[in-house]
Amino acid sequence: MKQVVFWGTRGALPTSLTSRDIHEKIVAALVVANGRSFRNRNALEEFVRGLPFAVNGTFGGNSSCVEIVTSGPEHIILDMGSGARPLGQAKIARFGVPNPQTYHIFISHLHWDHLMGFPFFAPMYIPGNRIVIHGCHPRLEEAVRRQMQAPCFPVDYSQAGAQIEFDLMTPDHPHYICGLNVIPTLQLHAGDSYGYRFESVDRTLVYSTDCEHKLEDIEAFERFARFFAGADLVIFDAMYSLAEAASVKSDWGHSSNVIGVELCQAAAARRLALFHHEPVNDDKQLARLLEETRRLEQITRGERPPLEVVSAYDGLILDL
């Protein structure tokens, strides 16, 4: 494994910047500029790059879709939220048509925000492509086909040009796929969700979204600490604050940044990526959450090695 590319990082449903959001970013940038002038475009670009991320960028609005880049010829995709649309377009632009490709897609669960990108994933319509959809839900194929049935979508699943296969995986059992050991495990979420641990010769990545961690369930905490053990990167569902996850949104099937830090520290993981962002949280709120999480990690670290904390955003590329 070489890199991870985030194509969609929102939870529940896609969201987008509003005109008000853009207005506030422009105002914030002008306030910092404070009437200064710029010699040329390069100077202006340098100024913009120095602005806080919540001003000069955005965490994005596509729902869950992550790519694992390996040295091999096949493509690995985690979930097919709305981020699958730009991912598919990027693959077509890079490899062209016809140029058959193989895509391995791992599905965490069957809720719509993790499947809605399938009908818009351009490679599925190109003859010669092969798409293998991996998951642990017996109704996986039914769920993929159903969202493309009339009256929900104008293009029927039968019109897909690619060869599409479904692989029903066994939880807590290693599967050798694309040169990686892949281990799925059951997670607490309505309708069941599955996390995935990907192991290469020298790297380990854990994808664990749509999972609730009950504070009183010590056994489950220890199980996930083992599942995360030594990971170079843990992509973690941090949709809610700890207060929300433990009270008003208890049993909603999601976790918090605090639990993510605690689990990764217990697992001696190297890096934590906050993921599956709450749709109502804007860029300023998500940036503030990231800073709070980094402070939390620092004050609770003790004698452990530092845990690097990042917040995933659409377009983020992380080297493994």
PDB file of N, CA and C in Angstrom, residues 207-278:
ATOM      1  N   TYR A 207     -10.073   0.651   8.166  1.00  0.00           N
ATOM      2  CA  TYR A 207     -11.210   1.479   7.748  1.00  0.00           C
ATOM      3  C   TYR A 207     -12.387   1.093   8.645  1.00  0.00           C
ATOM      4  N   SER A 208     -12.756   2.004   9.556  1.00  0.00           N
ATOM      5  CA  SER A 208     -13.799   1.689  10.539  1.00  0.00           C
ATOM      6  C   SER A 208     -14.777   2.854  10.626  1.00  0.00           C
ATOM      7  N   THR A 209     -15.794   2.810   9.775  1.00  0.00           N
ATOM      8  CA  THR A 209     -16.808   3.851   9.800  1.00  0.00           C
ATOM      9  C   THR A 209     -18.158   3.252  10.152  1.00  0.00           C
ATOM     10  N   ASP A 210     -19.074   4.122  10.598  1.00  0.00           N
ATOM     11  CA  ASP A 210     -20.424   3.695  10.978  1.00  0.00           C
ATOM     12  C   ASP A 210     -20.370   2.606  12.037  1.00  0.00           C
ATOM     13  N   CYS A 211     -19.746   2.971  13.140  1.00  0.00           N
ATOM     14  CA  CYS A 211     -19.618   2.060  14.269  1.00  0.00           C
ATOM     15  C   CYS A 211     -19.796   2.840  15.562  1.00  0.00           C
ATOM     16  N   GLU A 212     -20.656   2.348  16.427  1.00  0.00           N
ATOM     17  CA  GLU A 212     -20.859   2.977  17.732  1.00  0.00           C
ATOM     18  C   GLU A 212     -20.083   2.205  18.789  1.00  0.00           C
ATOM     19  N   HIS A 213     -19.417   2.936  19.670  1.00  0.00           N
ATOM     20  CA  HIS A 213     -18.644   2.331  20.750  1.00  0.00           C
ATOM     21  C   HIS A 213     -19.269   2.752  22.080  1.00  0.00           C
ATOM     22  N   LYS A 214     -19.890   1.820  22.770  1.00  0.00           N
ATOM     23  CA  LYS A 214     -20.514   2.093  24.052  1.00  0.00           C
ATOM     24  C   LYS A 214     -19.440   2.243  25.139  1.00  0.00           C
ATOM     25  N   LEU A 215     -19.525   3.313  25.911  1.00  0.00           N
ATOM     26  CA  LEU A 215     -18.496   3.594  26.899  1.00  0.00           C
ATOM     27  C   LEU A 215     -18.372   2.479  27.937  1.00  0.00           C
ATOM     28  N   GLU A 216     -19.504   1.838  28.245  1.00  0.00           N
ATOM     29  CA  GLU A 216     -19.484   0.824  29.296  1.00  0.00           C
ATOM     30  C   GLU A 216     -19.055  -0.554  28.798  1.00  0.00           C
ATOM     31  N   ASP A 217     -18.896  -0.725  27.480  1.00  0.00           N
ATOM     32  CA  ASP A 217     -18.584  -2.035  26.908  1.00  0.00           C
ATOM     33  C   ASP A 217     -17.066  -2.192  26.791  1.00  0.00           C
ATOM     34  N   ILE A 218     -16.437  -2.605  27.876  1.00  0.00           N
ATOM     35  CA  ILE A 218     -14.983  -2.733  27.919  1.00  0.00           C
ATOM     36  C   ILE A 218     -14.509  -3.840  26.983  1.00  0.00           C
ATOM     37  N   GLU A 219     -15.262  -4.919  26.906  1.00  0.00           N
ATOM     38  CA  GLU A 219     -14.867  -6.036  26.053  1.00  0.00           C
ATOM     39  C   GLU A 219     -14.797  -5.611  24.590  1.00  0.00           C
ATOM     40  N   ALA A 220     -15.810  -4.836  24.141  1.00  0.00           N
ATOM     41  CA  ALA A 220     -15.808  -4.358  22.758  1.00  0.00           C
ATOM     42  C   ALA A 220     -14.649  -3.394  22.518  1.00  0.00           C
ATOM     43  N   PHE A 221     -14.369  -2.531  23.510  1.00  0.00           N
ATOM     44  CA  PHE A 221     -13.243  -1.602  23.383  1.00  0.00           C
ATOM     45  C   PHE A 221     -11.947  -2.373  23.172  1.00  0.00           C
ATOM     46  N   GLU A 222     -11.735  -3.406  23.958  1.00  0.00           N
ATOM     47  CA  GLU A 222     -10.511  -4.191  23.849  1.00  0.00           C
ATOM     48  C   GLU A 222     -10.452  -4.932  22.510  1.00  0.00           C
ATOM     49  N   ARG A 223     -11.617  -5.396  22.029  1.00  0.00           N
ATOM     50  CA  ARG A 223     -11.646  -6.080  20.730  1.00  0.00           C
ATOM     51  C   ARG A 223     -11.224  -5.145  19.608  1.00  0.00           C
ATOM     52  N   PHE A 224     -11.713  -3.909  19.633  1.00  0.00           N
ATOM     53  CA  PHE A 224     -11.356  -2.967  18.573  1.00  0.00           C
ATOM     54  C   PHE A 224      -9.933  -2.464  18.727  1.00  0.00           C
ATOM     55  N   ALA A 225      -9.440  -2.373  19.948  1.00  0.00           N
ATOM     56  CA  ALA A 225      -8.033  -2.012  20.139  1.00  0.00           C
ATOM     57  C   ALA A 225      -7.136  -3.062  19.498  1.00  0.00           C
ATOM     58  N   ARG A 226      -7.527  -4.322  19.583  1.00  0.00           N
ATOM     59  CA  ARG A 226      -6.764  -5.386  18.912  1.00  0.00           C
ATOM     60  C   ARG A 226      -6.912  -5.284  17.397  1.00  0.00           C
ATOM     61  N   PHE A 227      -8.106  -4.932  16.943  1.00  0.00           N
ATOM     62  CA  PHE A 227      -8.347  -4.810  15.503  1.00  0.00           C
ATOM     63  C   PHE A 227      -7.535  -3.658  14.903  1.00  0.00           C
ATOM     64  N   PHE A 228      -7.346  -2.592  15.670  1.00  0.00           N
ATOM     65  CA  PHE A 228      -6.592  -1.422  15.226  1.00  0.00           C
ATOM     66  C   PHE A 228      -5.076  -1.572  15.463  1.00  0.00           C
ATOM     67  N   ALA A 229      -4.653  -2.633  16.135  1.00  0.00           N
ATOM     68  CA  ALA A 229      -3.301  -2.728  16.689  1.00  0.00           C
ATOM     69  C   ALA A 229      -2.212  -2.419  15.660  1.00  0.00           C
ATOM     70  N   GLY A 230      -1.366  -1.430  16.005  1.00  0.00           N
ATOM     71  CA  GLY A 230      -0.204  -1.114  15.197  1.00  0.00           C
ATOM     72  C   GLY A 230      -0.486  -0.523  13.839  1.00  0.00           C
ATOM     73  N   ALA A 231      -1.707  -0.084  13.593  1.00  0.00           N
ATOM     74  CA  ALA A 231      -2.069   0.416  12.266  1.00  0.00           C
ATOM     75  C   ALA A 231      -1.299   1.692  11.926  1.00  0.00           C
ATOM     76  N   ASP A 232      -0.872   1.793  10.687  1.00  0.00           N
ATOM     77  CA  ASP A 232      -0.240   3.013  10.210  1.00  0.00           C
ATOM     78  C   ASP A 232      -1.263   4.122  10.022  1.00  0.00           C
ATOM     79  N   LEU A 233      -2.501   3.740   9.721  1.00  0.00           N
ATOM     80  CA  LEU A 233      -3.588   4.716   9.565  1.00  0.00           C
ATOM     81  C   LEU A 233      -4.894   4.053   9.962  1.00  0.00           C
ATOM     82  N   VAL A 234      -5.663   4.750  10.806  1.00  0.00           N
ATOM     83  CA  VAL A 234      -7.023   4.338  11.148  1.00  0.00           C
ATOM     84  C   VAL A 234      -7.976   5.412  10.646  1.00  0.00           C
ATOM     85  N   ILE A 235      -8.866   5.042   9.741  1.00  0.00           N
ATOM     86  CA  ILE A 235      -9.914   5.943   9.253  1.00  0.00           C
ATOM     87  C   ILE A 235     -11.134   5.668  10.114  1.00  0.00           C
ATOM     88  N   PHE A 236     -11.558   6.675  10.875  1.00  0.00           N
ATOM     89  CA  PHE A 236     -12.470   6.438  11.998  1.00  0.00           C
ATOM     90  C   PHE A 236     -13.694   7.343  11.941  1.00  0.00           C
ATOM     91  N   ASP A 237     -14.834   6.771  12.215  1.00  0.00           N
ATOM     92  CA  ASP A 237     -16.111   7.498  12.285  1.00  0.00           C
ATOM     93  C   ASP A 237     -16.116   8.413  13.509  1.00  0.00           C
ATOM     94  N   ALA A 238     -15.958   9.716  13.267  1.00  0.00           N
ATOM     95  CA  ALA A 238     -15.971  10.703  14.353  1.00  0.00           C
ATOM     96  C   ALA A 238     -17.103  11.694  14.119  1.00  0.00           C
ATOM     97  N   MET A 239     -18.272  11.169  13.831  1.00  0.00           N
ATOM     98  CA  MET A 239     -19.396  12.001  13.405  1.00  0.00           C
ATOM     99  C   MET A 239     -19.915  12.915  14.518  1.00  0.00           C
ATOM    100  N   TYR A 240     -19.916  12.413  15.758  1.00  0.00           N
ATOM    101  CA  TYR A 240     -20.523  13.158  16.861  1.00  0.00           C
ATOM    102  C   TYR A 240     -19.490  13.572  17.895  1.00  0.00           C
ATOM    103  N   SER A 241     -19.876  14.507  18.740  1.00  0.00           N
ATOM    104  CA  SER A 241     -19.094  14.779  19.940  1.00  0.00           C
ATOM    105  C   SER A 241     -19.340  13.650  20.924  1.00  0.00           C
ATOM    106  N   LEU A 242     -18.472  13.524  21.928  1.00  0.00           N
ATOM    107  CA  LEU A 242     -18.661  12.476  22.934  1.00  0.00           C
ATOM    108  C   LEU A 242     -19.987  12.663  23.657  1.00  0.00           C
ATOM    109  N   ALA A 243     -20.348  13.902  23.957  1.00  0.00           N
ATOM    110  CA  ALA A 243     -21.610  14.169  24.657  1.00  0.00           C
ATOM    111  C   ALA A 243     -22.802  13.711  23.819  1.00  0.00           C
ATOM    112  N   GLU A 244     -22.766  13.989  22.524  1.00  0.00           N
ATOM    113  CA  GLU A 244     -23.863  13.553  21.650  1.00  0.00           C
ATOM    114  C   GLU A 244     -23.926  12.037  21.572  1.00  0.00           C
ATOM    115  N   ALA A 245     -22.759  11.405  21.368  1.00  0.00           N
ATOM    116  CA  ALA A 245     -22.719   9.949  21.204  1.00  0.00           C
ATOM    117  C   ALA A 245     -23.196   9.222  22.449  1.00  0.00           C
ATOM    118  N   ALA A 246     -23.007   9.839  23.616  1.00  0.00           N
ATOM    119  CA  ALA A 246     -23.368   9.179  24.877  1.00  0.00           C
ATOM    120  C   ALA A 246     -24.752   9.569  25.381  1.00  0.00           C
ATOM    121  N   SER A 247     -25.432  10.511  24.702  1.00  0.00           N
ATOM    122  CA  SER A 247     -26.721  10.971  25.221  1.00  0.00           C
ATOM    123  C   SER A 247     -27.781  11.038  24.121  1.00  0.00           C
ATOM    124  N   VAL A 248     -27.982  12.208  23.551  1.00  0.00           N
ATOM    125  CA  VAL A 248     -29.107  12.401  22.625  1.00  0.00           C
ATOM    126  C   VAL A 248     -28.988  11.547  21.373  1.00  0.00           C
ATOM    127  N   LYS A 249     -27.758  11.169  20.970  1.00  0.00           N
ATOM    128  CA  LYS A 249     -27.583  10.365  19.761  1.00  0.00           C
ATOM    129  C   LYS A 249     -27.047   8.978  20.078  1.00  0.00           C
ATOM    130  N   SER A 250     -27.257   8.547  21.294  1.00  0.00           N
ATOM    131  CA  SER A 250     -26.931   7.172  21.660  1.00  0.00           C
ATOM    132  C   SER A 250     -27.795   6.220  20.839  1.00  0.00           C
ATOM    133  N   ASP A 251     -27.215   5.114  20.408  1.00  0.00           N
ATOM    134  CA  ASP A 251     -27.879   4.099  19.581  1.00  0.00           C
ATOM    135  C   ASP A 251     -28.110   4.571  18.148  1.00  0.00           C
ATOM    136  N   TRP A 252     -27.475   5.667  17.747  1.00  0.00           N
ATOM    137  CA  TRP A 252     -27.576   6.120  16.356  1.00  0.00           C
ATOM    138  C   TRP A 252     -26.490   5.496  15.481  1.00  0.00           C
ATOM    139  N   GLY A 253     -25.571   4.751  16.093  1.00  0.00           N
ATOM    140  CA  GLY A 253     -24.623   3.973  15.302  1.00  0.00           C
ATOM    141  C   GLY A 253     -23.346   4.668  14.899  1.00  0.00           C
ATOM    142  N   HIS A 254     -22.974   5.761  15.603  1.00  0.00           N
ATOM    143  CA  HIS A 254     -21.758   6.488  15.234  1.00  0.00           C
ATOM    144  C   HIS A 254     -20.920   6.774  16.474  1.00  0.00           C
ATOM    145  N   SER A 255     -19.689   7.251  16.240  1.00  0.00           N
ATOM    146  CA  SER A 255     -18.761   7.450  17.349  1.00  0.00           C
ATOM    147  C   SER A 255     -18.276   8.898  17.384  1.00  0.00           C
ATOM    148  N   SER A 256     -17.212   9.127  18.149  1.00  0.00           N
ATOM    149  CA  SER A 256     -16.719  10.477  18.389  1.00  0.00           C
ATOM    150  C   SER A 256     -15.204  10.540  18.260  1.00  0.00           C
ATOM    151  N   ASN A 257     -14.695  11.756  18.163  1.00  0.00           N
ATOM    152  CA  ASN A 257     -13.252  11.973  18.101  1.00  0.00           C
ATOM    153  C   ASN A 257     -12.554  11.476  19.372  1.00  0.00           C
ATOM    154  N   VAL A 258     -13.209  11.616  20.512  1.00  0.00           N
ATOM    155  CA  VAL A 258     -12.606  11.205  21.784  1.00  0.00           C
ATOM    156  C   VAL A 258     -12.368   9.696  21.806  1.00  0.00           C
ATOM    157  N   ILE A 259     -13.374   8.928  21.413  1.00  0.00           N
ATOM    158  CA  ILE A 259     -13.228   7.467  21.377  1.00  0.00           C
ATOM    159  C   ILE A 259     -12.163   7.075  20.366  1.00  0.00           C
ATOM    160  N   GLY A 260     -12.109   7.785  19.245  1.00  0.00           N
ATOM    161  CA  GLY A 260     -11.086   7.493  18.244  1.00  0.00           C
ATOM    162  C   GLY A 260      -9.687   7.639  18.804  1.00  0.00           C
ATOM    163  N   VAL A 261      -9.445   8.703  19.552  1.00  0.00           N
ATOM    164  CA  VAL A 261      -8.130   8.914  20.168  1.00  0.00           C
ATOM    165  C   VAL A 261      -7.837   7.810  21.174  1.00  0.00           C
ATOM    166  N   GLU A 262      -8.808   7.501  22.029  1.00  0.00           N
ATOM    167  CA  GLU A 262      -8.585   6.485  23.057  1.00  0.00           C
ATOM    168  C   GLU A 262      -8.268   5.121  22.445  1.00  0.00           C
ATOM    169  N   LEU A 263      -9.016   4.739  21.416  1.00  0.00           N
ATOM    170  CA  LEU A 263      -8.793   3.443  20.780  1.00  0.00           C
ATOM    171  C   LEU A 263      -7.427   3.398  20.091  1.00  0.00           C
ATOM    172  N   CYS A 264      -7.089   4.455  19.380  1.00  0.00           N
ATOM    173  CA  CYS A 264      -5.819   4.464  18.659  1.00  0.00           C
ATOM    174  C   CYS A 264      -4.631   4.504  19.620  1.00  0.00           C
ATOM    175  N   GLN A 265      -4.778   5.201  20.727  1.00  0.00           N
ATOM    176  CA  GLN A 265      -3.701   5.192  21.728  1.00  0.00           C
ATOM    177  C   GLN A 265      -3.544   3.795  22.324  1.00  0.00           C
ATOM    178  N   ALA A 266      -4.658   3.161  22.650  1.00  0.00           N
ATOM    179  CA  ALA A 266      -4.596   1.814  23.213  1.00  0.00           C
ATOM    180  C   ALA A 266      -4.018   0.819  22.216  1.00  0.00           C
ATOM    181  N   ALA A 267      -4.240   1.079  20.915  1.00  0.00           N
ATOM    182  CA  ALA A 267      -3.785   0.174  19.861  1.00  0.00           C
ATOM    183  C   ALA A 267      -2.384   0.500  19.373  1.00  0.00           C
ATOM    184  N   ALA A 268      -1.792   1.576  19.883  1.00  0.00           N
ATOM    185  CA  ALA A 268      -0.474   2.037  19.409  1.00  0.00           C
ATOM    186  C   ALA A 268      -0.492   2.278  17.903  1.00  0.00           C
ATOM    187  N   ALA A 269      -1.591   2.835  17.414  1.00  0.00           N
ATOM    188  CA  ALA A 269      -1.676   3.210  16.005  1.00  0.00           C
ATOM    189  C   ALA A 269      -0.826   4.459  15.761  1.00  0.00           C
ATOM    190  N   ARG A 270      -0.440   4.677  14.519  1.00  0.00           N
ATOM    191  CA  ARG A 270       0.461   5.786  14.205  1.00  0.00           C
ATOM    192  C   ARG A 270      -0.290   7.047  13.801  1.00  0.00           C
ATOM    193  N   ARG A 271      -1.415   6.882  13.102  1.00  0.00           N
ATOM    194  CA  ARG A 271      -2.137   8.052  12.592  1.00  0.00           C
ATOM    195  C   ARG A 271      -3.636   7.792  12.619  1.00  0.00           C
ATOM    196  N   LEU A 272      -4.397   8.817  12.999  1.00  0.00           N
ATOM    197  CA  LEU A 272      -5.859   8.762  13.064  1.00  0.00           C
ATOM    198  C   LEU A 272      -6.433   9.793  12.107  1.00  0.00           C
ATOM    199  N   ALA A 273      -7.340   9.352  11.232  1.00  0.00           N
ATOM    200  CA  ALA A 273      -8.035  10.266  10.331  1.00  0.00           C
ATOM    201  C   ALA A 273      -9.499  10.339  10.743  1.00  0.00           C
ATOM    202  N   LEU A 274      -9.934  11.505  11.212  1.00  0.00           N
ATOM    203  CA  LEU A 274     -11.339  11.722  11.546  1.00  0.00           C
ATOM    204  C   LEU A 274     -12.151  11.720  10.255  1.00  0.00           C
ATOM    205  N   PHE A 275     -13.292  11.038  10.264  1.00  0.00           N
ATOM    206  CA  PHE A 275     -13.996  10.716   9.016  1.00  0.00           C
ATOM    207  C   PHE A 275     -15.498  10.682   9.273  1.00  0.00           C
ATOM    208  N   HIS A 276     -16.272  10.641   8.181  1.00  0.00           N
ATOM    209  CA  HIS A 276     -17.732  10.541   8.243  1.00  0.00           C
ATOM    210  C   HIS A 276     -18.311  11.751   8.975  1.00  0.00           C
ATOM    211  N   HIS A 277     -17.935  12.944   8.495  1.00  0.00           N
ATOM    212  CA  HIS A 277     -18.273  14.185   9.177  1.00  0.00           C
ATOM    213  C   HIS A 277     -19.783  14.450   9.184  1.00  0.00           C
ATOM    214  N   GLU A 278     -20.238  14.966  10.308  1.00  0.00           N
ATOM    215  CA  GLU A 278     -21.636  15.372  10.464  1.00  0.00           C
ATOM    216  C   GLU A 278     -21.993  16.428   9.399  1.00  0.00           C
TER     217      GLU A 278
END
